[in-house]
GROMACS .gro file of C-alpha atoms in nm:
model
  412
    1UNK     CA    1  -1.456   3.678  -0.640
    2UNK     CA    2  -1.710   3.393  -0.607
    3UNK     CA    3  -1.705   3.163  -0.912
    4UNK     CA    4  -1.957   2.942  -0.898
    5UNK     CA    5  -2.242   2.908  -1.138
    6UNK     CA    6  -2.553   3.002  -0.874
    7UNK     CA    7  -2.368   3.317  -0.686
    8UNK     CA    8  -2.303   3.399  -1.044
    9UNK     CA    9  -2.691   3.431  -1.144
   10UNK     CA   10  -2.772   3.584  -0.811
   11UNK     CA   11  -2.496   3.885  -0.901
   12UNK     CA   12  -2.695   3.930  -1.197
   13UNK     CA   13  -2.995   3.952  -1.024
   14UNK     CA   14  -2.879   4.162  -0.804
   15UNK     CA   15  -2.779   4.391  -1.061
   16UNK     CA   16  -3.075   4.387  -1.270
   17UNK     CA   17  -3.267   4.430  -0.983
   18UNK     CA   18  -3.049   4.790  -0.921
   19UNK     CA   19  -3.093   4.858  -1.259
   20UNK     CA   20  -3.480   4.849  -1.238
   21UNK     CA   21  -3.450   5.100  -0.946
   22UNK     CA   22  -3.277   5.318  -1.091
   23UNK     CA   23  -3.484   5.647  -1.209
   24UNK     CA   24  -3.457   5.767  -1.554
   25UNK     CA   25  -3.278   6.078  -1.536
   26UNK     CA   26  -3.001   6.242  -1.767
   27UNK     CA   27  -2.778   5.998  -1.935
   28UNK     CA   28  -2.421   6.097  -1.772
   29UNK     CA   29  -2.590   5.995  -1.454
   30UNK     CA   30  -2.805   5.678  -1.538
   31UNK     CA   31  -2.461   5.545  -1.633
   32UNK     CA   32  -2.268   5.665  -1.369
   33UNK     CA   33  -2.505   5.472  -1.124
   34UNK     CA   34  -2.499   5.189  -1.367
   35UNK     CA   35  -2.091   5.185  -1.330
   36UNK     CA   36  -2.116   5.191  -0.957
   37UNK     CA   37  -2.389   4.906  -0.945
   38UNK     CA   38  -2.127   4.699  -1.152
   39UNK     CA   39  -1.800   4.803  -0.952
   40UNK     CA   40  -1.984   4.670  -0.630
   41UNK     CA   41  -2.067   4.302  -0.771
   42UNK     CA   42  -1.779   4.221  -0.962
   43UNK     CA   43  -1.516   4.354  -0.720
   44UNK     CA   44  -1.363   4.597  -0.997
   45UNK     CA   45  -1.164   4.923  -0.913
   46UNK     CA   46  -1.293   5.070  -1.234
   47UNK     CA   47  -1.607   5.053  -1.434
   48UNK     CA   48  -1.670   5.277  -1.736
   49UNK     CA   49  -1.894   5.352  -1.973
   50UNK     CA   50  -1.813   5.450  -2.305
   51UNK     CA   51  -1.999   5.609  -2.562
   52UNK     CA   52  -1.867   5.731  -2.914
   53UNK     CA   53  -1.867   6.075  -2.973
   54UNK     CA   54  -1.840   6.169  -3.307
   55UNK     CA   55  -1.730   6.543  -3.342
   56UNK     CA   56  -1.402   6.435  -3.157
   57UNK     CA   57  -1.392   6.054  -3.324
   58UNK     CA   58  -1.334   5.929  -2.987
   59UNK     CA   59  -1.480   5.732  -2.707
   60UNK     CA   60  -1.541   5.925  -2.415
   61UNK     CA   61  -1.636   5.800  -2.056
   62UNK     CA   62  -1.972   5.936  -1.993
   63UNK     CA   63  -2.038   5.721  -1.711
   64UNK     CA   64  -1.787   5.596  -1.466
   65UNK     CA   65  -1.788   5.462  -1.089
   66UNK     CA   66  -1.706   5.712  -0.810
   67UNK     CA   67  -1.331   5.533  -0.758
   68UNK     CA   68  -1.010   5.655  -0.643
   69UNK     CA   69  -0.874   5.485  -0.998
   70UNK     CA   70  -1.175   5.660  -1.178
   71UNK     CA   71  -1.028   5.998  -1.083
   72UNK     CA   72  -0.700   5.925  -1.182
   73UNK     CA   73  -0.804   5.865  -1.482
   74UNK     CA   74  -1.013   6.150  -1.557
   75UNK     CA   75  -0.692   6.349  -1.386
   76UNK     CA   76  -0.473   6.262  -1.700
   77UNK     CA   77  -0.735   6.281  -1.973
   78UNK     CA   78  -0.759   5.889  -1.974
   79UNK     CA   79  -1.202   5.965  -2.012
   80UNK     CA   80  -1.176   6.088  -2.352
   81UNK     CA   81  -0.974   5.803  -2.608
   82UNK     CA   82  -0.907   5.882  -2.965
   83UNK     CA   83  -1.018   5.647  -3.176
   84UNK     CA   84  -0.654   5.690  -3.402
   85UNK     CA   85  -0.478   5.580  -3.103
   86UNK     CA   86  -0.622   5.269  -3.036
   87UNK     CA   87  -0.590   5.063  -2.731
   88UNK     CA   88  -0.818   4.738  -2.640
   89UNK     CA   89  -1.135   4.990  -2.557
   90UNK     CA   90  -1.103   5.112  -2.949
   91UNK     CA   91  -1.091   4.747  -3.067
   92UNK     CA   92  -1.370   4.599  -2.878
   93UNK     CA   93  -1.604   4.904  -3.002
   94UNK     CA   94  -1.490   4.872  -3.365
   95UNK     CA   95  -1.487   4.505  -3.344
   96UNK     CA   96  -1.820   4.422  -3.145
   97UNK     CA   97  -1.589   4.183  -2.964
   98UNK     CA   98  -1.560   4.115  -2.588
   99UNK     CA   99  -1.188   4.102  -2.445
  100UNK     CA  100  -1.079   3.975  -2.178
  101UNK     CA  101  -0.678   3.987  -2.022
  102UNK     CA  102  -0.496   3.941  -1.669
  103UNK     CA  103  -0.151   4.067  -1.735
  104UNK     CA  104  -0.291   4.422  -1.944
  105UNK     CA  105   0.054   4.592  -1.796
  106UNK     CA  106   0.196   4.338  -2.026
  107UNK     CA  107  -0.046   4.390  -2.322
  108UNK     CA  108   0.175   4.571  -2.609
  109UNK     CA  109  -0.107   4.689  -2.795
  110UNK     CA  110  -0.281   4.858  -2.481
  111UNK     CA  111  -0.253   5.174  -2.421
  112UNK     CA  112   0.072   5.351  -2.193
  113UNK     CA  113  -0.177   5.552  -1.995
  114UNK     CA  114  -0.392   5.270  -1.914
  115UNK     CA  115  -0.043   5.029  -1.857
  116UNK     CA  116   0.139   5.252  -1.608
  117UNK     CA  117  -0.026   5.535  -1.546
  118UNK     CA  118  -0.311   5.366  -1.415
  119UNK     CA  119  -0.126   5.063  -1.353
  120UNK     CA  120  -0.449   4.865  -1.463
  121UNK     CA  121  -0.317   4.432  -1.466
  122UNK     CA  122  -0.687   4.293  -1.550
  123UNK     CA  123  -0.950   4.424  -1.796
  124UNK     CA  124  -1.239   4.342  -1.938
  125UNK     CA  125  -1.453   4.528  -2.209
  126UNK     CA  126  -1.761   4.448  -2.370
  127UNK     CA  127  -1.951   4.614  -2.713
  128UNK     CA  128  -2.277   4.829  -2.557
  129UNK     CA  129  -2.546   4.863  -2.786
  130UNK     CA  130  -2.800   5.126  -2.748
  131UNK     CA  131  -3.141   5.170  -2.889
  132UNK     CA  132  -3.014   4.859  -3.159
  133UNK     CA  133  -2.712   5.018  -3.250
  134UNK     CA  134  -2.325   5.043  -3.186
  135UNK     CA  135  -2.289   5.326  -2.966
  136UNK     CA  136  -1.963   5.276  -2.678
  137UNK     CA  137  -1.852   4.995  -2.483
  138UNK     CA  138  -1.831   4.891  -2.115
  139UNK     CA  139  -1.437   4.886  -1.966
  140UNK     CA  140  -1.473   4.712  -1.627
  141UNK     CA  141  -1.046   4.658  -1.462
  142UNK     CA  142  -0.845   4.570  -1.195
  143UNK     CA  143  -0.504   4.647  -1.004
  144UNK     CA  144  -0.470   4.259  -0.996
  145UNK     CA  145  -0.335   4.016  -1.207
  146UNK     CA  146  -0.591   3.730  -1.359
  147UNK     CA  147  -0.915   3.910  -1.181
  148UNK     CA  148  -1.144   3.836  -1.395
  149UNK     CA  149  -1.280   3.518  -1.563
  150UNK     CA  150  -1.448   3.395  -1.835
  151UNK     CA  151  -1.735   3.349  -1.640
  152UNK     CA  152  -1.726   3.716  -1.568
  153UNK     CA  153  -1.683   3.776  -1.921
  154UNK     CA  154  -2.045   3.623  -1.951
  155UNK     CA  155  -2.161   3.838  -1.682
  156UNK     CA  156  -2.061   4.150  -1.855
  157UNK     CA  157  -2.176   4.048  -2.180
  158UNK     CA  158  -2.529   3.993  -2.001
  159UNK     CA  159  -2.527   4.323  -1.807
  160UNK     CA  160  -2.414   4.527  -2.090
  161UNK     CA  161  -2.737   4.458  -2.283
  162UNK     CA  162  -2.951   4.552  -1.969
  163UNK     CA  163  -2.721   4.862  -1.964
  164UNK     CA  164  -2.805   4.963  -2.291
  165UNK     CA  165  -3.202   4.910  -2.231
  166UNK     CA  166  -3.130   5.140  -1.932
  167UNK     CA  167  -2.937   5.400  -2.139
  168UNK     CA  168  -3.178   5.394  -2.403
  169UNK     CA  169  -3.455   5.459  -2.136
  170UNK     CA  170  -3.241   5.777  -2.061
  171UNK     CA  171  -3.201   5.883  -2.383
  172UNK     CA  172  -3.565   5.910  -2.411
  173UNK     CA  173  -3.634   6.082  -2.073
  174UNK     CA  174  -3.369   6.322  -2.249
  175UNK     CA  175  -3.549   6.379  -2.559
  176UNK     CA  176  -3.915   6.375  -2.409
  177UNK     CA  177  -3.724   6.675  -2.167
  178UNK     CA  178  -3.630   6.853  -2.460
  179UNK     CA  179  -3.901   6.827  -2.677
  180UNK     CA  180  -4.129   6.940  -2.385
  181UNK     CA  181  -3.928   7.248  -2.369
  182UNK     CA  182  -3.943   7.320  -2.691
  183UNK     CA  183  -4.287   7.296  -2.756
  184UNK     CA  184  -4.362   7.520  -2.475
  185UNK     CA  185  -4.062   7.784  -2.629
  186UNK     CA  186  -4.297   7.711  -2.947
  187UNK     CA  187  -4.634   7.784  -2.798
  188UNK     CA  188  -4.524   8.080  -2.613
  189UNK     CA  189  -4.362   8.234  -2.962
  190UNK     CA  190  -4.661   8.126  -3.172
  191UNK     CA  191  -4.888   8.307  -2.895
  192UNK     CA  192  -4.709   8.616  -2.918
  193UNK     CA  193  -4.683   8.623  -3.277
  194UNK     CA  194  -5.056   8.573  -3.347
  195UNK     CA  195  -5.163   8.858  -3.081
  196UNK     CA  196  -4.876   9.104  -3.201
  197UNK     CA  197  -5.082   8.990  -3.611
  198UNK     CA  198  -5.425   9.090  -3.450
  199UNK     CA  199  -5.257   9.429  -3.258
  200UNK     CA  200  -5.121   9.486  -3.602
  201UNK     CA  201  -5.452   9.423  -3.839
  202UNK     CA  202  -5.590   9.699  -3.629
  203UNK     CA  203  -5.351   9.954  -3.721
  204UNK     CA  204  -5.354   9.826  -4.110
  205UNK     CA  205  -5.709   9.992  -4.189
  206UNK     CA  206  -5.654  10.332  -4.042
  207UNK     CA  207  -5.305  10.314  -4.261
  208UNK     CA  208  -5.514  10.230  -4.566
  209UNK     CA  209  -5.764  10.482  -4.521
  210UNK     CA  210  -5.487  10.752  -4.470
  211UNK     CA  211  -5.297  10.618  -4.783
  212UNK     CA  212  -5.639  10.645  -4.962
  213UNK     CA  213  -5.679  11.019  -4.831
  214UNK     CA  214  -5.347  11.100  -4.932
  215UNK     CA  215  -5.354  10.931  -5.334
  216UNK     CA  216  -5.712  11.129  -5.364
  217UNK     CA  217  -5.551  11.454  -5.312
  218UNK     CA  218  -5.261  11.395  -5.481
  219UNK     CA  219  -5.470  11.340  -5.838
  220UNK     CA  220  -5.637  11.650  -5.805
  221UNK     CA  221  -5.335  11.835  -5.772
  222UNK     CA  222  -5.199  11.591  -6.030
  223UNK     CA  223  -4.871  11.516  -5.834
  224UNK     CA  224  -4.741  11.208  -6.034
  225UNK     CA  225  -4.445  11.177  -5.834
  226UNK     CA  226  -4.589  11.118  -5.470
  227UNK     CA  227  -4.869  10.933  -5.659
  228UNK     CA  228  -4.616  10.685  -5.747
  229UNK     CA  229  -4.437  10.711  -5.401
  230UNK     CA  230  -4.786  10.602  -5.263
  231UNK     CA  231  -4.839  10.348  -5.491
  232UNK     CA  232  -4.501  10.156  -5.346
  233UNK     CA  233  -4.627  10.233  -5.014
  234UNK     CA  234  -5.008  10.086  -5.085
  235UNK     CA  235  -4.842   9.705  -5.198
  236UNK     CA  236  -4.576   9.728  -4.865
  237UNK     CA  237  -4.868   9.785  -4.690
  238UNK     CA  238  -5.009   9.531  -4.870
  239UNK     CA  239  -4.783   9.271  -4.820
  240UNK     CA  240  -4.777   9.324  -4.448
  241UNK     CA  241  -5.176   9.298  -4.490
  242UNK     CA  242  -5.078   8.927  -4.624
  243UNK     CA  243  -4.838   8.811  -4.370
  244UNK     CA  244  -5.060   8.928  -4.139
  245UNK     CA  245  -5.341   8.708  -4.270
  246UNK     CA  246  -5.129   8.402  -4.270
  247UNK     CA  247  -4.996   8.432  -3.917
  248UNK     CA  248  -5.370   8.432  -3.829
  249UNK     CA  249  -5.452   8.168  -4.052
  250UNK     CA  250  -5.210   7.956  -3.910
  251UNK     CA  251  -5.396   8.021  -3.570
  252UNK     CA  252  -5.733   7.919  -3.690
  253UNK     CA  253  -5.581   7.641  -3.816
  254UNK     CA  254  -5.438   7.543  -3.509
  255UNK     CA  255  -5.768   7.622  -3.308
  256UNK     CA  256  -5.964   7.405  -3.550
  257UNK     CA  257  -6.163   7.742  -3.639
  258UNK     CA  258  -6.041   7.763  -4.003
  259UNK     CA  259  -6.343   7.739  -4.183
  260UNK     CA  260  -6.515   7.703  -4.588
  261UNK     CA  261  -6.771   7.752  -4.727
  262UNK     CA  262  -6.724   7.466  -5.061
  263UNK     CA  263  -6.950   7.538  -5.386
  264UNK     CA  264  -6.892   7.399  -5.709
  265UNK     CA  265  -6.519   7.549  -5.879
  266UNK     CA  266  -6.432   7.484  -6.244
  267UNK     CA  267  -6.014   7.411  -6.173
  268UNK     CA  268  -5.916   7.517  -6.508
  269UNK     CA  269  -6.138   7.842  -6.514
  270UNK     CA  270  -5.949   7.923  -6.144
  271UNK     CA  271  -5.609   7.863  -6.272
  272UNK     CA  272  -5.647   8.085  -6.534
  273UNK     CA  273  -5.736   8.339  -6.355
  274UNK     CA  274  -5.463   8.289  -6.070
  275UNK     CA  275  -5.226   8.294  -6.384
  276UNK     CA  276  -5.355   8.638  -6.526
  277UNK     CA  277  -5.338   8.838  -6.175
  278UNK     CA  278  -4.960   8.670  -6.189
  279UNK     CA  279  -4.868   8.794  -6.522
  280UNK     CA  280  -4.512   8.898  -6.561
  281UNK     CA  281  -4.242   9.005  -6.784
  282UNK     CA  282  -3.973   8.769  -6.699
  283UNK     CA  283  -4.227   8.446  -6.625
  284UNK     CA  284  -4.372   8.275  -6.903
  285UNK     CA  285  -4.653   8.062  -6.740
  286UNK     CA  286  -4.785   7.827  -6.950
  287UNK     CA  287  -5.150   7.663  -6.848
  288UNK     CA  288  -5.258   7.335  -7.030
  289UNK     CA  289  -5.619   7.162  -6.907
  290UNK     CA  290  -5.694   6.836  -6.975
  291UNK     CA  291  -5.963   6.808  -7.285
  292UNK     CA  292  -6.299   6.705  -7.229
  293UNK     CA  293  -6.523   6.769  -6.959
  294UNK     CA  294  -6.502   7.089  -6.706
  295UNK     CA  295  -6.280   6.966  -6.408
  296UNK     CA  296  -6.508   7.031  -6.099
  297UNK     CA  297  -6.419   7.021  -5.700
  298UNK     CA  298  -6.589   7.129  -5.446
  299UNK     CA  299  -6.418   7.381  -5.216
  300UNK     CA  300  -6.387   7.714  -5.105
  301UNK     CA  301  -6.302   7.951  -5.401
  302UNK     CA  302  -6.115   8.210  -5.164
  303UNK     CA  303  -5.911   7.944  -4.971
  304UNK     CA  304  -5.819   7.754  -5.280
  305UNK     CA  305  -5.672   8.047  -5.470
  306UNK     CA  306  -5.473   8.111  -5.186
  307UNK     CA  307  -5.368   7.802  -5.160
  308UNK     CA  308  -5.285   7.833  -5.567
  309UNK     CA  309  -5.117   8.152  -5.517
  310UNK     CA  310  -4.907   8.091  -5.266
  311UNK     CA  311  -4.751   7.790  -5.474
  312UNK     CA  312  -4.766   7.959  -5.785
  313UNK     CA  313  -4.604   8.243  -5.607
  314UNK     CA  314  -4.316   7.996  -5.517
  315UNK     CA  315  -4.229   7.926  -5.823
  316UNK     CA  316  -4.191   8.252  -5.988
  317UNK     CA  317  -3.974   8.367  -5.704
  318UNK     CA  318  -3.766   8.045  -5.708
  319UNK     CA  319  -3.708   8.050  -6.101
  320UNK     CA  320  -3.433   8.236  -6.239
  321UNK     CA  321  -3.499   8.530  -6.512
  322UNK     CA  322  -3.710   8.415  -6.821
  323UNK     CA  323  -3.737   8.072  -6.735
  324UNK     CA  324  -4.119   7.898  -6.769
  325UNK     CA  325  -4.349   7.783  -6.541
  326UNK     CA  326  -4.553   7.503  -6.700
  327UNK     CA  327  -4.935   7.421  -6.514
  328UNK     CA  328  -5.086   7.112  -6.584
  329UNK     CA  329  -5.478   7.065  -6.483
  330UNK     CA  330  -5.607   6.701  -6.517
  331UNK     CA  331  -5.826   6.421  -6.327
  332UNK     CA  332  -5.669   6.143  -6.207
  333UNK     CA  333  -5.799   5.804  -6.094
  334UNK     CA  334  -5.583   5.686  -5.822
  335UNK     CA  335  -5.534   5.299  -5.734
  336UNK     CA  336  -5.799   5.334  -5.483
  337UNK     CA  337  -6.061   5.414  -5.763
  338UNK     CA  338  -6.115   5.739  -5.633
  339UNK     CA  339  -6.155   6.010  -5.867
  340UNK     CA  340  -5.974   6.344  -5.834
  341UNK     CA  341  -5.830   6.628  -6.003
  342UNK     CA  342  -5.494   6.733  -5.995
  343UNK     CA  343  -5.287   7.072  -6.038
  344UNK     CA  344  -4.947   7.040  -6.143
  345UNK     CA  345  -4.646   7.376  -6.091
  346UNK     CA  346  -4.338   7.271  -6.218
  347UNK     CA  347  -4.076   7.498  -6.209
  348UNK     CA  348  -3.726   7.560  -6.333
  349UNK     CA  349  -3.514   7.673  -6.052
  350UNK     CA  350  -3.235   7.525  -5.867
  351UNK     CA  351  -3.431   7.286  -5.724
  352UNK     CA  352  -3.538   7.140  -5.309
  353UNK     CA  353  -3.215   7.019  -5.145
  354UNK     CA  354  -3.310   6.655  -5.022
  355UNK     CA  355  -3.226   6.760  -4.685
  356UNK     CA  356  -3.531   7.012  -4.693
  357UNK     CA  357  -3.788   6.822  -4.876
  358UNK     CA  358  -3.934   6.707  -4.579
  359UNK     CA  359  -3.959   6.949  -4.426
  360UNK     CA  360  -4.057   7.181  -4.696
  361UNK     CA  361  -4.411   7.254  -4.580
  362UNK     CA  362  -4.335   7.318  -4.195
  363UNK     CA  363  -4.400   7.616  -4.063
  364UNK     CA  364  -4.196   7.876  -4.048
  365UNK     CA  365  -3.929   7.712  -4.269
  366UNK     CA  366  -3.764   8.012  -4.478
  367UNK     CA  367  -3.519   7.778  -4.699
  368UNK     CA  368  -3.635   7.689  -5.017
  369UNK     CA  369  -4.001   7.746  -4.961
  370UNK     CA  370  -3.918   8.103  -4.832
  371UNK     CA  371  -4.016   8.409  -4.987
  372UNK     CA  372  -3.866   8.681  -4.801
  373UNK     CA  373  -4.145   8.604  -4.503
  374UNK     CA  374  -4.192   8.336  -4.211
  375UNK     CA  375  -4.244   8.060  -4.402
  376UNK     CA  376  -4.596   8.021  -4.410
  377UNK     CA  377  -4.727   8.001  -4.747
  378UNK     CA  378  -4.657   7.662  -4.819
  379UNK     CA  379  -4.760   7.553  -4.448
  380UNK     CA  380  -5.110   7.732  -4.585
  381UNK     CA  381  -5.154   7.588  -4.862
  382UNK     CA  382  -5.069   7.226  -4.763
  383UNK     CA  383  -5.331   7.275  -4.454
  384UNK     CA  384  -5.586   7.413  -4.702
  385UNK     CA  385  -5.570   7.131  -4.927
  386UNK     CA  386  -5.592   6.925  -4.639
  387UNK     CA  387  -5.950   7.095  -4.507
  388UNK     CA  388  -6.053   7.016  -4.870
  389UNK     CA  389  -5.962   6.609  -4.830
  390UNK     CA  390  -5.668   6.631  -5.046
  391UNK     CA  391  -5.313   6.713  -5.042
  392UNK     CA  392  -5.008   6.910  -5.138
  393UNK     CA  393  -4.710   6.755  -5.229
  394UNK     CA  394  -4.360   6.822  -5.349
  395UNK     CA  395  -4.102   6.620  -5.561
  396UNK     CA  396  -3.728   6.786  -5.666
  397UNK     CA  397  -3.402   6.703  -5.779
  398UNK     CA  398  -3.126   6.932  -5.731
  399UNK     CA  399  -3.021   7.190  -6.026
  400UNK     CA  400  -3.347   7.056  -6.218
  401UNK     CA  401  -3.629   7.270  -6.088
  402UNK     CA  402  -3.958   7.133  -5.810
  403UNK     CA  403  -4.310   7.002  -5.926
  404UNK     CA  404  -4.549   7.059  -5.681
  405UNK     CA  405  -4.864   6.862  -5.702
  406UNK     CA  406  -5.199   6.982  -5.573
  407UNK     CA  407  -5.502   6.632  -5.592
  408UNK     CA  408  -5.834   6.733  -5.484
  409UNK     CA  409  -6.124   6.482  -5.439
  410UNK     CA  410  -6.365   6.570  -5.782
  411UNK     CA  411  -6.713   6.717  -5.737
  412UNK     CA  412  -6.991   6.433  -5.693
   0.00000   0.00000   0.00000
């Protein structure tokens, strides 16, 4: 190997220069071009690329040059190093450290495989950081004695952070790959969805009208059993009315069509009357208005009771037998010196798990938020605060119940 100072800066521009060339595919081969670009300038007979795998706590060669010594190694499992056993590529990844050695056959703390399996007498590793963060290291060795030097040490140490802008650039061709799949998987579903919704709001009427038929003749006759076996069958018929309605809701939203019609709404006044068509048994719902004034928004007073029920639905179905709801009504001047009135549901159930706060009010999320359904309601009702220029928010700590916090702009 050439060591002088100027060949040493042309190998590196040689290598960055195959580096820039190469495309940005999958990450297993980005770096198994990146080993072979390395094995041709520093005269190695083995360049890998390791990356930490955590399921198996070990490093595993993701990327390594297409060499006779490369498929030895992968031949007796020599890819894929434990982190408990150690051996110099464990060390320089834990440590961040580059190491360097001509006489590794020697090297007690190296491991057996590497010492006479793979007869390896010079290696040289280097930490590789990807994306600003620990994630492998770079194992470039030799079948000779005293290969490499320090000033190939400095050569590694310089191509390993090009390597890890080049594996990062992969990792993002990865993700953008995925996400684009998924998104179309999404679209597709969410297509089907809404159409099967409007194929099924079609059959919902004539099912209503039937059911009306049906409880009509069955007071005249005075039938108080099937009148009651209809009345079950009216709310599940309901109820599919309702998902129905938010699958499509969800659509409009998405297609911008979701529209209001905002008049003047006295909060307190709605509430109340959300609370009453909720009475129950079990709930105690307790309602408390700020004194003073009438707390005005403007909005749409069928969206925003929707949006009211649905959280208000939330928590009765999240709190456990007898426990209270408490609703706070109030205005609010925020540090902006805007105005605005806010609707408070606290709650006493078990609580959001932090891992699902945020992502309480996605769609389709049946965890916490979850009633049984798709996981719309709180999607809804976060959107629907939204078209009013406020918001929906949600604050929890586990075992001591959710407040969820509704702040509309006031009326002016």
């Amino acid at each position: 190997m050439d060591r002088g100072g100027s060949l040493l800066s042309q190998r590196l521009l040689d290598v960055l220069e195959h580096l820039l060339q190469l495309p940005a595919g999958d990450l297993k081969a980005t770096l198994s071009h990146v080993s072979d670009v390395i094995a041709r300038a520093s005269g190695a007979d083995k360049v890998d690329a390791f990356l930490y795998d955590a399921p198996r706590d070990s490093l595993v060669a993701v990327g390594s040059s297409t060499q006779p010594l490369s498929m030895l190694q992968r031949q007796y499992g020599l890819d894929v190093l434990p982190l408990s056993n150690g051996g110099r590529a464990v060390q320089v990844f834990k440590s961040g450290e580059t190491f360097l050695s001509g006489s590794a056959d020697e090297d007690a703390e190296e491991l057996p495989g590497i010492r006479h399996v793979l007869k390896v007498k010079s290696n040289l590793g280097v930490p590789l950081d990807v994306g600003g963060e620990r994630r492998g290291m770079m194992m470039v060795a030799s079948l000779q004695a005293e290969f490499f030097t320090a000033e190939d040490a400095r050569f590694m140490e310089t191509v390993a952070r090009w390597v890890g802008v080049v594996a990062h650039r992969g990792q993002l061709a990865e993700q953008i790959s995925r996400n684009a799949a998924e998104q179309g998987r999404r679209a597709g579903a969410e297509e089907l969805i809404t159409v099967l919704a409007h194929d099924l709001r079609n059959y919902i009427s004539p099912l209503n009208m039937r059911l009306d038929v049906l409880r009509l003749r069955a007071q005249r006759e005075d039938r108080a059993d099937e009148l009651r076996d209809l009345e079950l069958l009216g709310r599940s018929i309901g109820r599919l009315a309702e998902l129905v309605s938010d699958i499509l809701d969800v659509s409009r939203l998405d297609q911008g069509v979701f529209h209001i019609q905002p008049q003047a709404i006295e909060l307190g006044a709605l509430v109340r009357d959300i609370v009453g068509a909720f009475g129950s048994a079990q709930h105690a719902i307790q309602v408390t208005v700020q004194q003073g004034d009438d707390i005005r928004v403007a909005g749409d007073p069928a969206r925003l009771r929707q949006c009211l029920e649905n959280v208000v639905a939330n928590a009765i179905q999240k709190s456990p037998a007898s426990a209270a709801i408490d609703i706070f009504v109030r205005r609010e001047e925020r540090e902006d010196r805007i105005r605005c009135a806010v609707v408070e549901v606290i709650d006493e159930g078990p609580g959001i798990p932090p891992g699902e706060l945020p992502y309480l009010f996605e769609r389709y999320r049946t965890g916490r938020a979850g009633q049984g359904g798709l996981g719309l309601g709180l999607y809804i009702a976060k959107r629907i605060a939204a078209v009013h220029g406020g918001d929906l928010t949600a604050d929890s700590r586990p075992g001591k119940g959710a407040r969820f916090t509704l702040t509309l702009p006031l009326e002016r």
